[in-house]
Amino acid sequence: MLLSYLIAESYDRIRGTVHAVLTDAGAELLTYRLSPEANSIAWLIWHLTRVQDDHLSEIMHEEQLWVSGGWADRFALPFDRAATGYGQTTEDVGQVRADASVLVGYFDAVHARTIAWLPTLAEADYSRIVDTGWTPPVTLAVRLVSVLSDDLQHAGQAAYVRGLAERAGH
């Protein structure tokens, strides 16, 4: 139980940063890029949410909220529905344009499902192998930490970009 609590607490840290970044963020701020090759806030938040949705849906044996929750339709991105942001081009990054309310809505839906699922795990679940494509195979605990790390990094990047964009007058 302690492990599930600590992981949930860690995922809540992502939520706090995402909400702070998206509060009162307009289109210009969300699409601001430090250089033509840099990631925008909109892309960073979309990507970190897609990663959590994709990776944890697979572990939960559930359909991604991206599809089942209608988020793919709301975003209307010109990508394959399976896209999570990995391997995308700078042009792809520029095509992620979404209102802050859509970004936070998708994030909150994925986050709520994650937080509701974590207390259902028993300590023995954390050692279950969830991906044999790596050496050593990936356990549930390692996958949760991997997603957590990726999402925290991208949330921090989005906060950094927001600060720089605001200082630049955007």
Short mmCIF file of C-alpha atoms in Angstrom, two decimals:
data_model
loop_
_atom_site.label_atom_id
_atom_site.label_comp_id
_atom_site.label_asym_id
_atom_site.label_seq_id
_atom_site.Cartn_x
_atom_site.Cartn_y
_atom_site.Cartn_z
CA MET A 1 0.00 0.00 0.00
CA LEU A 2 2.83 2.41 0.79
CA LEU A 3 4.35 1.84 -2.65
CA SER A 4 1.06 2.65 -4.41
CA TYR A 5 0.66 5.74 -2.25
CA LEU A 6 4.18 6.98 -3.08
CA ILE A 7 3.70 6.40 -6.79
CA ALA A 8 0.33 8.18 -6.72
CA GLU A 9 1.90 11.09 -4.86
CA SER A 10 4.61 11.26 -7.53
CA TYR A 11 2.07 11.27 -10.37
CA ASP A 12 0.19 14.06 -8.57
CA ARG A 13 3.36 16.17 -8.86
CA ILE A 14 3.01 15.94 -12.65
CA ARG A 15 -0.59 17.14 -12.36
CA GLY A 16 0.41 20.18 -10.34
CA THR A 17 2.98 21.25 -12.89
CA VAL A 18 0.70 20.61 -15.88
CA HIS A 19 -2.07 22.68 -14.34
CA ALA A 20 0.31 25.53 -13.48
CA VAL A 21 1.65 25.57 -17.05
CA LEU A 22 -1.80 25.56 -18.65
CA THR A 23 -3.51 28.10 -16.38
CA ASP A 24 -4.49 31.15 -18.45
CA ALA A 25 -2.37 29.93 -21.38
CA GLY A 26 -3.56 31.23 -24.72
CA ALA A 27 -2.81 29.91 -28.20
CA GLU A 28 0.27 32.10 -28.69
CA LEU A 29 1.85 30.87 -25.46
CA LEU A 30 0.94 27.22 -26.08
CA THR A 31 2.51 27.21 -29.55
CA TYR A 32 5.58 29.33 -28.69
CA ARG A 33 8.84 27.61 -29.67
CA LEU A 34 12.28 28.73 -28.53
CA SER A 35 13.59 27.86 -31.99
CA PRO A 36 12.03 26.30 -35.09
CA GLU A 37 13.23 22.88 -33.90
CA ALA A 38 12.09 23.23 -30.28
CA ASN A 39 9.03 21.65 -28.69
CA SER A 40 6.03 23.82 -27.84
CA ILE A 41 4.10 23.69 -24.59
CA ALA A 42 1.12 22.20 -26.43
CA TRP A 43 3.25 19.40 -27.87
CA LEU A 44 5.01 18.69 -24.55
CA ILE A 45 1.74 18.38 -22.61
CA TRP A 46 0.07 16.36 -25.38
CA HIS A 47 3.10 14.04 -25.60
CA LEU A 48 3.47 13.42 -21.86
CA THR A 49 -0.23 12.65 -21.64
CA ARG A 50 -0.11 10.35 -24.67
CA VAL A 51 2.82 8.44 -23.14
CA GLN A 52 0.99 7.91 -19.85
CA ASP A 53 -2.23 6.94 -21.64
CA ASP A 54 -0.47 4.58 -24.07
CA HIS A 55 1.86 2.84 -21.64
CA LEU A 56 -0.52 2.47 -18.71
CA SER A 57 -3.53 1.47 -20.83
CA GLU A 58 -1.51 -1.44 -22.10
CA ILE A 59 -0.66 -2.54 -18.57
CA MET A 60 -4.28 -2.10 -17.42
CA HIS A 61 -5.54 -4.03 -20.48
CA GLU A 62 -7.85 -1.14 -21.32
CA GLU A 63 -8.40 0.95 -24.42
CA GLN A 64 -6.54 4.24 -24.45
CA LEU A 65 -8.62 7.23 -23.39
CA TRP A 66 -7.21 8.93 -26.48
CA VAL A 67 -9.67 6.81 -28.47
CA SER A 68 -12.33 5.66 -25.98
CA GLY A 69 -12.69 9.13 -24.45
CA GLY A 70 -12.93 10.87 -27.82
CA TRP A 71 -9.74 12.88 -27.30
CA ALA A 72 -8.28 11.97 -30.69
CA ASP A 73 -11.34 13.53 -32.31
CA ARG A 74 -11.18 16.64 -30.12
CA PHE A 75 -7.52 17.22 -30.95
CA ALA A 76 -8.04 16.36 -34.65
CA LEU A 77 -4.30 15.94 -35.27
CA PRO A 78 -3.05 14.85 -38.69
CA PHE A 79 -1.23 11.83 -37.21
CA ASP A 80 -1.94 8.16 -36.93
CA ARG A 81 -4.16 7.60 -33.87
CA ALA A 82 -1.38 5.49 -32.34
CA ALA A 83 1.11 8.41 -32.39
CA THR A 84 2.50 9.40 -29.00
CA GLY A 85 5.14 11.87 -30.14
CA TYR A 86 8.13 9.53 -30.33
CA GLY A 87 10.04 10.04 -33.56
CA GLN A 88 8.00 13.00 -34.70
CA THR A 89 9.49 15.69 -36.89
CA THR A 90 9.71 19.37 -36.08
CA GLU A 91 6.84 19.88 -38.53
CA ASP A 92 4.74 17.39 -36.56
CA VAL A 93 5.48 19.26 -33.34
CA GLY A 94 4.19 22.46 -34.94
CA GLN A 95 0.90 20.79 -35.83
CA VAL A 96 -0.07 20.17 -32.21
CA ARG A 97 -2.37 23.11 -31.62
CA ALA A 98 -4.92 22.72 -28.90
CA ASP A 99 -6.74 24.95 -26.48
CA ALA A 100 -5.52 24.75 -22.87
CA SER A 101 -8.91 23.39 -21.81
CA VAL A 102 -8.57 20.46 -24.24
CA LEU A 103 -5.01 19.75 -23.11
CA VAL A 104 -5.95 19.84 -19.42
CA GLY A 105 -9.11 17.85 -20.04
CA TYR A 106 -7.22 15.00 -21.68
CA PHE A 107 -4.48 15.12 -19.07
CA ASP A 108 -6.98 15.10 -16.19
CA ALA A 109 -8.87 12.13 -17.65
CA VAL A 110 -5.67 10.08 -17.99
CA HIS A 111 -4.39 11.19 -14.59
CA ALA A 112 -7.67 10.33 -12.85
CA ARG A 113 -7.64 6.83 -14.33
CA THR A 114 -4.02 6.32 -13.25
CA ILE A 115 -4.67 7.53 -9.71
CA ALA A 116 -7.81 5.36 -9.40
CA TRP A 117 -5.93 2.26 -10.63
CA LEU A 118 -2.83 2.52 -8.44
CA PRO A 119 -4.54 1.53 -5.14
CA THR A 120 -5.77 -1.68 -6.79
CA LEU A 121 -2.20 -2.95 -7.03
CA ALA A 122 -0.75 -5.39 -4.52
CA GLU A 123 2.94 -5.39 -3.72
CA ALA A 124 3.44 -8.58 -5.77
CA ASP A 125 2.02 -6.84 -8.87
CA TYR A 126 5.01 -4.51 -9.07
CA SER A 127 7.39 -7.36 -9.98
CA ARG A 128 5.14 -8.61 -12.82
CA ILE A 129 6.86 -8.48 -16.23
CA VAL A 130 4.99 -6.12 -18.54
CA ASP A 131 7.43 -5.86 -21.47
CA THR A 132 9.79 -8.58 -22.68
CA GLY A 133 11.21 -6.40 -25.43
CA TRP A 134 14.03 -5.17 -23.21
CA THR A 135 16.94 -6.82 -21.44
CA PRO A 136 16.23 -7.27 -18.63
CA PRO A 137 12.46 -7.49 -19.14
CA VAL A 138 10.51 -4.52 -17.79
CA THR A 139 8.51 -4.95 -14.59
CA LEU A 140 5.39 -3.01 -13.71
CA ALA A 141 7.37 -1.01 -11.15
CA VAL A 142 10.02 -0.06 -13.69
CA ARG A 143 7.39 0.93 -16.28
CA LEU A 144 5.58 3.13 -13.76
CA VAL A 145 8.84 4.86 -12.85
CA SER A 146 9.80 5.21 -16.52
CA VAL A 147 6.52 6.94 -17.38
CA LEU A 148 6.78 9.05 -14.23
CA SER A 149 10.30 10.17 -15.12
CA ASP A 150 9.41 10.97 -18.73
CA ASP A 151 6.30 12.89 -17.72
CA LEU A 152 8.05 14.88 -14.99
CA GLN A 153 10.80 15.87 -17.39
CA HIS A 154 8.35 17.05 -20.04
CA ALA A 155 6.18 18.89 -17.52
CA GLY A 156 9.30 20.68 -16.28
CA GLN A 157 10.29 21.51 -19.85
CA ALA A 158 6.82 22.95 -20.48
CA ALA A 159 7.11 25.10 -17.34
CA TYR A 160 10.53 26.31 -18.46
CA VAL A 161 9.26 27.17 -21.95
CA ARG A 162 6.33 29.06 -20.41
CA GLY A 163 8.67 31.12 -18.25
CA LEU A 164 10.92 31.98 -21.18
CA ALA A 165 7.95 32.75 -23.45
CA GLU A 166 6.43 35.08 -20.88
CA ARG A 167 9.75 36.88 -20.44
CA ALA A 168 9.88 37.28 -24.22
CA GLY A 169 6.42 38.90 -24.16
CA HIS A 170 4.31 36.01 -25.47
#
